[in-house]
């Protein structure tokens, strides 16, 4: 299994529970074992929500069901909604060129 280095990304401290980070989440073997143990110990049942959504995101209550053992990629996710400087960079990008959501185009638009 390939190791991913997340050290260059600062810890995410201003979470707004928006769920922006709750998408397709790659995890390592240790993370899998930690999540599995946490689910068994805390009676957490993953939801079968499709390939682009996290099975541990509770959208109704806007929370992560495995927050205490969430994967490193979730801990280090750069969320534009909680980091104003990222949102400012996105606005600048939109001013210089038109941007579109690839996911919306391929999944919400007309079929190919």
PDB file of C-alpha atoms in Angstrom:
ATOM      1  CA  UNK A   1       0.000   0.000   0.000  1.00  0.00           C
ATOM      2  CA  UNK A   2       1.351   3.456  -0.933  1.00  0.00           C
ATOM      3  CA  UNK A   3       2.172   5.834   1.951  1.00  0.00           C
ATOM      4  CA  UNK A   4       0.895   9.408   1.657  1.00  0.00           C
ATOM      5  CA  UNK A   5       2.722  12.278   3.395  1.00  0.00           C
ATOM      6  CA  UNK A   6       0.363  14.938   4.773  1.00  0.00           C
ATOM      7  CA  UNK A   7       2.991  16.866   6.792  1.00  0.00           C
ATOM      8  CA  UNK A   8       2.941  19.858   4.431  1.00  0.00           C
ATOM      9  CA  UNK A   9      -0.747  20.539   5.162  1.00  0.00           C
ATOM     10  CA  UNK A  10      -1.502  22.429   8.401  1.00  0.00           C
ATOM     11  CA  UNK A  11      -3.978  20.915  10.887  1.00  0.00           C
ATOM     12  CA  UNK A  12      -7.557  21.991  10.284  1.00  0.00           C
ATOM     13  CA  UNK A  13      -8.754  23.887  13.375  1.00  0.00           C
ATOM     14  CA  UNK A  14     -11.838  25.845  12.284  1.00  0.00           C
ATOM     15  CA  UNK A  15     -14.235  23.102  11.220  1.00  0.00           C
ATOM     16  CA  UNK A  16     -17.754  24.326  10.397  1.00  0.00           C
ATOM     17  CA  UNK A  17     -19.109  20.779   9.894  1.00  0.00           C
ATOM     18  CA  UNK A  18     -20.044  21.612   6.304  1.00  0.00           C
ATOM     19  CA  UNK A  19     -19.101  18.154   4.994  1.00  0.00           C
ATOM     20  CA  UNK A  20     -16.922  19.489   2.176  1.00  0.00           C
ATOM     21  CA  UNK A  21     -14.183  17.032   3.184  1.00  0.00           C
ATOM     22  CA  UNK A  22     -16.553  14.048   3.356  1.00  0.00           C
ATOM     23  CA  UNK A  23     -16.036  12.634  -0.095  1.00  0.00           C
ATOM     24  CA  UNK A  24     -13.995   9.823  -1.534  1.00  0.00           C
ATOM     25  CA  UNK A  25     -11.501   9.132   1.277  1.00  0.00           C
ATOM     26  CA  UNK A  26      -8.373   6.986   0.781  1.00  0.00           C
ATOM     27  CA  UNK A  27      -7.231   5.292   3.993  1.00  0.00           C
ATOM     28  CA  UNK A  28      -4.282   3.188   5.077  1.00  0.00           C
ATOM     29  CA  UNK A  29      -4.350  -0.207   6.760  1.00  0.00           C
ATOM     30  CA  UNK A  30      -3.832   1.210  10.282  1.00  0.00           C
ATOM     31  CA  UNK A  31      -6.619   3.742   9.744  1.00  0.00           C
ATOM     32  CA  UNK A  32      -8.876   0.944   8.552  1.00  0.00           C
ATOM     33  CA  UNK A  33      -8.118  -1.105  11.676  1.00  0.00           C
ATOM     34  CA  UNK A  34      -8.665   1.923  13.967  1.00  0.00           C
ATOM     35  CA  UNK A  35     -11.988   2.778  12.293  1.00  0.00           C
ATOM     36  CA  UNK A  36     -13.143  -0.835  12.364  1.00  0.00           C
ATOM     37  CA  UNK A  37     -12.354  -1.155  16.090  1.00  0.00           C
ATOM     38  CA  UNK A  38     -14.048   2.187  16.829  1.00  0.00           C
ATOM     39  CA  UNK A  39     -17.176   1.110  14.932  1.00  0.00           C
ATOM     40  CA  UNK A  40     -17.373  -2.187  16.805  1.00  0.00           C
ATOM     41  CA  UNK A  41     -16.722  -0.574  20.204  1.00  0.00           C
ATOM     42  CA  UNK A  42     -19.208   2.269  19.613  1.00  0.00           C
ATOM     43  CA  UNK A  43     -21.871   0.472  17.582  1.00  0.00           C
ATOM     44  CA  UNK A  44     -21.311   2.689  14.530  1.00  0.00           C
ATOM     45  CA  UNK A  45     -22.707   1.308  11.284  1.00  0.00           C
ATOM     46  CA  UNK A  46     -21.396   2.759   8.007  1.00  0.00           C
ATOM     47  CA  UNK A  47     -24.022   3.889   5.502  1.00  0.00           C
ATOM     48  CA  UNK A  48     -24.001   2.662   1.915  1.00  0.00           C
ATOM     49  CA  UNK A  49     -24.195   6.111   0.320  1.00  0.00           C
ATOM     50  CA  UNK A  50     -22.331   5.701  -2.950  1.00  0.00           C
ATOM     51  CA  UNK A  51     -18.734   6.016  -4.036  1.00  0.00           C
ATOM     52  CA  UNK A  52     -18.381   9.800  -3.675  1.00  0.00           C
ATOM     53  CA  UNK A  53     -19.726  10.174  -0.136  1.00  0.00           C
ATOM     54  CA  UNK A  54     -18.221   9.147   3.172  1.00  0.00           C
ATOM     55  CA  UNK A  55     -20.131   6.273   4.796  1.00  0.00           C
ATOM     56  CA  UNK A  56     -19.529   7.877   8.203  1.00  0.00           C
ATOM     57  CA  UNK A  57     -20.975  11.348   7.470  1.00  0.00           C
ATOM     58  CA  UNK A  58     -24.235  12.044   9.315  1.00  0.00           C
ATOM     59  CA  UNK A  59     -25.726  14.731   7.057  1.00  0.00           C
ATOM     60  CA  UNK A  60     -28.820  15.195   9.189  1.00  0.00           C
ATOM     61  CA  UNK A  61     -26.814  16.149  12.290  1.00  0.00           C
ATOM     62  CA  UNK A  62     -23.857  17.545  10.320  1.00  0.00           C
ATOM     63  CA  UNK A  63     -21.217  15.463  12.035  1.00  0.00           C
ATOM     64  CA  UNK A  64     -18.674  12.738  11.524  1.00  0.00           C
ATOM     65  CA  UNK A  65     -19.636   9.465  13.169  1.00  0.00           C
ATOM     66  CA  UNK A  66     -15.977   8.472  13.557  1.00  0.00           C
ATOM     67  CA  UNK A  67     -14.524  11.923  14.314  1.00  0.00           C
ATOM     68  CA  UNK A  68     -12.211  10.646  17.057  1.00  0.00           C
ATOM     69  CA  UNK A  69     -10.514   8.228  14.633  1.00  0.00           C
ATOM     70  CA  UNK A  70     -11.150  10.004  11.313  1.00  0.00           C
ATOM     71  CA  UNK A  71      -8.472   9.418   8.665  1.00  0.00           C
ATOM     72  CA  UNK A  72      -5.448  11.695   8.411  1.00  0.00           C
ATOM     73  CA  UNK A  73      -6.650  13.043   5.060  1.00  0.00           C
ATOM     74  CA  UNK A  74      -9.809  14.280   6.809  1.00  0.00           C
ATOM     75  CA  UNK A  75      -7.769  15.882   9.591  1.00  0.00           C
ATOM     76  CA  UNK A  76      -5.613  17.732   7.056  1.00  0.00           C
ATOM     77  CA  UNK A  77      -8.268  18.637   4.482  1.00  0.00           C
ATOM     78  CA  UNK A  78      -7.952  22.258   3.342  1.00  0.00           C
ATOM     79  CA  UNK A  79     -11.499  23.553   3.562  1.00  0.00           C
ATOM     80  CA  UNK A  80     -12.202  26.791   1.759  1.00  0.00           C
ATOM     81  CA  UNK A  81     -15.232  27.431   3.974  1.00  0.00           C
ATOM     82  CA  UNK A  82     -13.144  27.667   7.150  1.00  0.00           C
ATOM     83  CA  UNK A  83     -10.011  29.275   5.720  1.00  0.00           C
ATOM     84  CA  UNK A  84     -10.795  32.725   4.280  1.00  0.00           C
ATOM     85  CA  UNK A  85      -7.473  32.914   2.415  1.00  0.00           C
ATOM     86  CA  UNK A  86      -8.441  29.827   0.384  1.00  0.00           C
ATOM     87  CA  UNK A  87     -11.848  31.333  -0.392  1.00  0.00           C
ATOM     88  CA  UNK A  88     -10.116  34.562  -1.500  1.00  0.00           C
ATOM     89  CA  UNK A  89      -7.848  32.552  -3.817  1.00  0.00           C
ATOM     90  CA  UNK A  90     -10.887  30.827  -5.334  1.00  0.00           C
ATOM     91  CA  UNK A  91     -12.534  34.215  -5.975  1.00  0.00           C
ATOM     92  CA  UNK A  92      -9.380  35.469  -7.686  1.00  0.00           C
ATOM     93  CA  UNK A  93      -9.315  32.349  -9.854  1.00  0.00           C
ATOM     94  CA  UNK A  94     -12.948  32.918 -10.819  1.00  0.00           C
ATOM     95  CA  UNK A  95     -12.128  36.493 -11.847  1.00  0.00           C
ATOM     96  CA  UNK A  96      -9.316  35.407 -14.137  1.00  0.00           C
ATOM     97  CA  UNK A  97     -11.054  32.456 -15.755  1.00  0.00           C
ATOM     98  CA  UNK A  98     -14.383  30.721 -15.753  1.00  0.00           C
ATOM     99  CA  UNK A  99     -14.498  27.686 -13.500  1.00  0.00           C
ATOM    100  CA  UNK A 100     -16.969  24.837 -13.416  1.00  0.00           C
ATOM    101  CA  UNK A 101     -17.588  21.873 -11.159  1.00  0.00           C
ATOM    102  CA  UNK A 102     -16.449  18.719 -12.935  1.00  0.00           C
ATOM    103  CA  UNK A 103     -18.662  16.585 -10.683  1.00  0.00           C
ATOM    104  CA  UNK A 104     -21.749  18.687 -11.518  1.00  0.00           C
ATOM    105  CA  UNK A 105     -21.038  18.539 -15.228  1.00  0.00           C
ATOM    106  CA  UNK A 106     -20.624  14.773 -15.394  1.00  0.00           C
ATOM    107  CA  UNK A 107     -23.220  13.701 -12.850  1.00  0.00           C
ATOM    108  CA  UNK A 108     -25.896  16.415 -12.849  1.00  0.00           C
ATOM    109  CA  UNK A 109     -25.739  17.492 -16.480  1.00  0.00           C
ATOM    110  CA  UNK A 110     -26.637  15.777 -19.712  1.00  0.00           C
ATOM    111  CA  UNK A 111     -25.264  12.240 -20.117  1.00  0.00           C
ATOM    112  CA  UNK A 112     -22.210  11.794 -22.346  1.00  0.00           C
TER     113      UNK A 112
END
